[in-house]
PDB file of C-alpha atoms in Angstrom:
ATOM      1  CA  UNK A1415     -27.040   8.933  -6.494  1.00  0.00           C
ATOM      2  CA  UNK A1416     -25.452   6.055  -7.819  1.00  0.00           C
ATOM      3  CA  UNK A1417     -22.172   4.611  -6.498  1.00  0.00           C
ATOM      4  CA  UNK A1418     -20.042   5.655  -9.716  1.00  0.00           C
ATOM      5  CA  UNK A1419     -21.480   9.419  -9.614  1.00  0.00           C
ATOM      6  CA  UNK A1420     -20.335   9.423  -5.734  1.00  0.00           C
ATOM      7  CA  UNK A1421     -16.967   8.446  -7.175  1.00  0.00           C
ATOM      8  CA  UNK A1422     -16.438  10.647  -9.690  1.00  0.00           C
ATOM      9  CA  UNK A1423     -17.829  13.603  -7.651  1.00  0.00           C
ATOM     10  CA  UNK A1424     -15.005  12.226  -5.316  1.00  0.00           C
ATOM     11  CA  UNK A1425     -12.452  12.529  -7.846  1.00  0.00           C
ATOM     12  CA  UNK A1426     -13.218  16.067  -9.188  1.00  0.00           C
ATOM     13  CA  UNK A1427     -12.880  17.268  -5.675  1.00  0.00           C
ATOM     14  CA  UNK A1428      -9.878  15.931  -4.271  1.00  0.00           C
ATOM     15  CA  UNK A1429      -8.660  13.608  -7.050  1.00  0.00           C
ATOM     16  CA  UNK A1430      -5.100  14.250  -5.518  1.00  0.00           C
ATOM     17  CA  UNK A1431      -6.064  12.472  -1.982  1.00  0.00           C
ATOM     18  CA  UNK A1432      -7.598   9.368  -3.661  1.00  0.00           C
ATOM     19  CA  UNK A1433      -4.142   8.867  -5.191  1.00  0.00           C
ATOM     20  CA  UNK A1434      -2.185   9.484  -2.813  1.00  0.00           C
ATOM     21  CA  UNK A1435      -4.600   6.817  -0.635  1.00  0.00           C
ATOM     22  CA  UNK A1436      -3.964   4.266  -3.304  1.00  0.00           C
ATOM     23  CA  UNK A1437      -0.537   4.488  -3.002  1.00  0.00           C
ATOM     24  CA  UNK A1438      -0.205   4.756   0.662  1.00  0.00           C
ATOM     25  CA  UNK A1439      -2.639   1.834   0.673  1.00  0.00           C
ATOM     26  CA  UNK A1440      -1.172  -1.265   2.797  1.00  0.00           C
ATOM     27  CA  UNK A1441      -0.805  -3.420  -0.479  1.00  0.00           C
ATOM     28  CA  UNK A1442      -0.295  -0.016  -2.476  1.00  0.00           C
ATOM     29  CA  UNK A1443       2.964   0.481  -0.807  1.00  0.00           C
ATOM     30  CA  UNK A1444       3.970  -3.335  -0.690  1.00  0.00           C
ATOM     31  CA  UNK A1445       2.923  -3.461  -4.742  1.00  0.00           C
ATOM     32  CA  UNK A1446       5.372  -0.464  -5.943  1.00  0.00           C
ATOM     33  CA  UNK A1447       8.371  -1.742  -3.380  1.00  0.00           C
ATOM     34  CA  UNK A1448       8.334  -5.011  -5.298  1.00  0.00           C
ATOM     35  CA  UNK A1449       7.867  -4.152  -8.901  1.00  0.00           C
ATOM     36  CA  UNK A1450      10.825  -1.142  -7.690  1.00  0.00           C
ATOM     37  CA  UNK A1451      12.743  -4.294  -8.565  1.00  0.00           C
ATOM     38  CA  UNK A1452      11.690  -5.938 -11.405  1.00  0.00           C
ATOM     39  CA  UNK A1453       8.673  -7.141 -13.453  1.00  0.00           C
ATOM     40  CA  UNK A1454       6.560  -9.457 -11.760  1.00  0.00           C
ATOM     41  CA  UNK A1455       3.691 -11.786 -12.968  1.00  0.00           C
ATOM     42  CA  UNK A1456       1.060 -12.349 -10.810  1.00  0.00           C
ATOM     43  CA  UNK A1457       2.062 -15.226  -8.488  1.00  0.00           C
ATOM     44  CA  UNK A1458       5.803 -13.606  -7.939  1.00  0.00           C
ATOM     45  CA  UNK A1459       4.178 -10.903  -6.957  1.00  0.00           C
ATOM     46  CA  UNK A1460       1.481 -12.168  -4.378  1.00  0.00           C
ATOM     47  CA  UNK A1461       4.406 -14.269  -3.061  1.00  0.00           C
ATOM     48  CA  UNK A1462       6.683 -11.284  -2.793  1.00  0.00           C
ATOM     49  CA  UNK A1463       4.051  -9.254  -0.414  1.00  0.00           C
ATOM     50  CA  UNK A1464       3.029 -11.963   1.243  1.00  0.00           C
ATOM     51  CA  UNK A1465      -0.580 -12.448   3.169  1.00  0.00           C
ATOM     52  CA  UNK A1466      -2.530 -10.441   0.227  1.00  0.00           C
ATOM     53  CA  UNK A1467      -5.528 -12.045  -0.977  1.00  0.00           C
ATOM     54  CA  UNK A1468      -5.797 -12.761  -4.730  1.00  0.00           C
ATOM     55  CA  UNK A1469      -8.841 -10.338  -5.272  1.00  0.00           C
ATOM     56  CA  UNK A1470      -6.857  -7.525  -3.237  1.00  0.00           C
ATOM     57  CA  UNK A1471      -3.473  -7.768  -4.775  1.00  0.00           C
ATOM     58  CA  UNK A1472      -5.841  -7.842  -8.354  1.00  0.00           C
ATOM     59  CA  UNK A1473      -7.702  -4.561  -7.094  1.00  0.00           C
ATOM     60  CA  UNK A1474      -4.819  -2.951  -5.799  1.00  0.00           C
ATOM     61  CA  UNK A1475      -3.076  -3.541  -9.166  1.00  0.00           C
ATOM     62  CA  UNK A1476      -6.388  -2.373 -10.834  1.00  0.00           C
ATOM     63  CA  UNK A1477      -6.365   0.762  -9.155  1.00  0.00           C
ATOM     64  CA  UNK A1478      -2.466   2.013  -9.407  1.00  0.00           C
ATOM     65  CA  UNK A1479      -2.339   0.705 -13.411  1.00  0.00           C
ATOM     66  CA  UNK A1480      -5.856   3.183 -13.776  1.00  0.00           C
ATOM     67  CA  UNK A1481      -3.468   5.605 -12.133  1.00  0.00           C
ATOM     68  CA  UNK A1482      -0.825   5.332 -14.593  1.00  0.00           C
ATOM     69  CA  UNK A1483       1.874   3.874 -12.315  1.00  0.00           C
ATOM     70  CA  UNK A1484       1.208   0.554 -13.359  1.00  0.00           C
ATOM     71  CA  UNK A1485       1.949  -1.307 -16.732  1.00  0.00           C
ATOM     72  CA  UNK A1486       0.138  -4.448 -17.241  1.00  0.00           C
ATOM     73  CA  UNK A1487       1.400  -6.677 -19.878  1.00  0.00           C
ATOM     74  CA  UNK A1488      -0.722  -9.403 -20.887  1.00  0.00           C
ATOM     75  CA  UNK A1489       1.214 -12.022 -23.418  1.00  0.00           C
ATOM     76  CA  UNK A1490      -1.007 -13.850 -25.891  1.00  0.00           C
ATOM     77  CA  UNK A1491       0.291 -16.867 -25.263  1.00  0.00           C
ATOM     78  CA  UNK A1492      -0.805 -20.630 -23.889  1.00  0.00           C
ATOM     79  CA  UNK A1493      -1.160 -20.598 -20.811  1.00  0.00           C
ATOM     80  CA  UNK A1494      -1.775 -16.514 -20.476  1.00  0.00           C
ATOM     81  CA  UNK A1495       1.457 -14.822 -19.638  1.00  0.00           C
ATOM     82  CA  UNK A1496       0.949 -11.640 -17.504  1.00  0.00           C
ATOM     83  CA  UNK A1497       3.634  -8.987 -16.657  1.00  0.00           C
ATOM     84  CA  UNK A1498       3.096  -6.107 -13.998  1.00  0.00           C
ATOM     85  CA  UNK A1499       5.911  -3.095 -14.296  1.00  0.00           C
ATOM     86  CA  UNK A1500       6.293   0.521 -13.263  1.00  0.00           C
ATOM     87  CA  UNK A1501       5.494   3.127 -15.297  1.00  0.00           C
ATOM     88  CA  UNK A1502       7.584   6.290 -15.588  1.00  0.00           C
ATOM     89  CA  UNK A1503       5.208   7.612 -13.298  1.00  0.00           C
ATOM     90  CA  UNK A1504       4.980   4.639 -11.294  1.00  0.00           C
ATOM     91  CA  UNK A1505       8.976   4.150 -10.447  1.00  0.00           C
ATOM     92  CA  UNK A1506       8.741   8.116  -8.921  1.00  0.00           C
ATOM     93  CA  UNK A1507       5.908   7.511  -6.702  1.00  0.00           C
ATOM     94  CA  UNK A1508       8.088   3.474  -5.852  1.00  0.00           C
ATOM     95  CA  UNK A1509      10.783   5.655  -5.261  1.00  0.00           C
ATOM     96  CA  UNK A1510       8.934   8.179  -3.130  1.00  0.00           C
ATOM     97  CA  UNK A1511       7.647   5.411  -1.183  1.00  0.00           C
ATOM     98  CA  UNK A1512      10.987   3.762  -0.118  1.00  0.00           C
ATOM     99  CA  UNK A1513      12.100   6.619   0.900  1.00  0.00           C
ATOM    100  CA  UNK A1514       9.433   6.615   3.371  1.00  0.00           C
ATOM    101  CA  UNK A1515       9.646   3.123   4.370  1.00  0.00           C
ATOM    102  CA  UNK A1516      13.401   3.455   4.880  1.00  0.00           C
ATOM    103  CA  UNK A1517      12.687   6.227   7.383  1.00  0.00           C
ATOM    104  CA  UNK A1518      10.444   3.859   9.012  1.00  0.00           C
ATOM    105  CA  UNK A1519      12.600   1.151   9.358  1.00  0.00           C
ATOM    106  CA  UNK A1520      15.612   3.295  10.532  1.00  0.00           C
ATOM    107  CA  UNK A1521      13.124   5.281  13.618  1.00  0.00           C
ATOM    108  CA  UNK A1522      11.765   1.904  14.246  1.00  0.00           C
ATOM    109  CA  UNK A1523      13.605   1.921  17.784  1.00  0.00           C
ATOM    110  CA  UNK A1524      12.535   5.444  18.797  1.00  0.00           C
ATOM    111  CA  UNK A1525       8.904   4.356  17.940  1.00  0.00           C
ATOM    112  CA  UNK A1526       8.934   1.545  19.668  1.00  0.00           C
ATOM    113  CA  UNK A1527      10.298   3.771  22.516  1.00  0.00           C
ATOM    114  CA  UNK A1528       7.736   5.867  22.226  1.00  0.00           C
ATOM    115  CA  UNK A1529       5.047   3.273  22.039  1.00  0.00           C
ATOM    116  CA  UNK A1530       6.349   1.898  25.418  1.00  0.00           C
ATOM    117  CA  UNK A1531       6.486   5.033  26.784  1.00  0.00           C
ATOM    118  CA  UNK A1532       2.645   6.083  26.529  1.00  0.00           C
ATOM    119  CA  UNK A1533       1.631   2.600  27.643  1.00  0.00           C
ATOM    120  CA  UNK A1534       3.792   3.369  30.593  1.00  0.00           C
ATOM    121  CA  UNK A1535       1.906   6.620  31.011  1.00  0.00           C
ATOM    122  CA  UNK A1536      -1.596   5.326  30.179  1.00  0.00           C
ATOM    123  CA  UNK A1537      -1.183   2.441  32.567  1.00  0.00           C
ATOM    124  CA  UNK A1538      -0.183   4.441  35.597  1.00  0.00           C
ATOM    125  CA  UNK A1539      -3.148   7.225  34.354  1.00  0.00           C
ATOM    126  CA  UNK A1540      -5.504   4.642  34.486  1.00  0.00           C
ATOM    127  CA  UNK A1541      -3.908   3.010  37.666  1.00  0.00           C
ATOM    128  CA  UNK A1542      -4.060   6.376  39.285  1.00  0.00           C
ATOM    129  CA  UNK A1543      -7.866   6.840  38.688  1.00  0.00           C
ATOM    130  CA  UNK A1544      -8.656   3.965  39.906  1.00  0.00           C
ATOM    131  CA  UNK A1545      -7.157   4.529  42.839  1.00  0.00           C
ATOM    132  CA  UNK A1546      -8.698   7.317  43.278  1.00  0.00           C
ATOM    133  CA  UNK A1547     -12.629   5.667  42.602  1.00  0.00           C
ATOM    134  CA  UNK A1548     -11.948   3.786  45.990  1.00  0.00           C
TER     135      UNK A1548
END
């Protein structure tokens, strides 16, 4: 089976999960927080998220404008002029998103707590056994 029949069969089984893993993606999320904002060409947006590659930041933007939450508008102009907005569709699922990434950012602290306290408890598990070997 070729790779775009695996894809498609993908699709018409859980089409909702492959969007929803495009944008949760790492550069997904990053992608609708910044254009949340304003139009961005290319480079403003690469610079924005930071650390993306140019081929990932182009895929990612691929993928979200195939799912209709991305509007790319390419100028005919010298040199080529290209502008990436939300759609309709797009600003709900940014919206969606930051919601999400503001609950993050305001249980940071109690993660971290939590974090620390299963290291604790992992350490003195692992301490414990061996211990317990000798």
């Amino acid at each position: 089976m070729a790779v775009s029949e695996q894809r498609a069969d993908g699709e018409a089984m859980c089409p909702y999960r492959l969007v929803l893993e495009h944008v949760t993606s790492r550069w997904g999320v990053l992608v609708l927080i910044a254009l949340r904002e304003r139009p961005h060409r290319f480079s403003e947006l690469r610079r924005a998220i930071g650390r993306v590659s140019e081929k990932m930041l182009t895929q990612t933007l691929q993928t979200l404008e195939r799912d209709g939450l991305v509007h790319r508008d390419a100028k005919p102009v010298i040199p080529p002029r290209v502008d990436y907005s939300l759609t309709a569709l797009g600003r709900e699922a940014a919206e969606q998103v930051a919601a999400l990434a503001g609950w993050t950012e305001r249980c940071m602290d109690a993660v971290l707590d939590a974090r620390r306290a299963y290291d604790e408890t992992r350490a003195a598990a692992g301490r414990g056994n061996a211990q317990a070997r000798t």
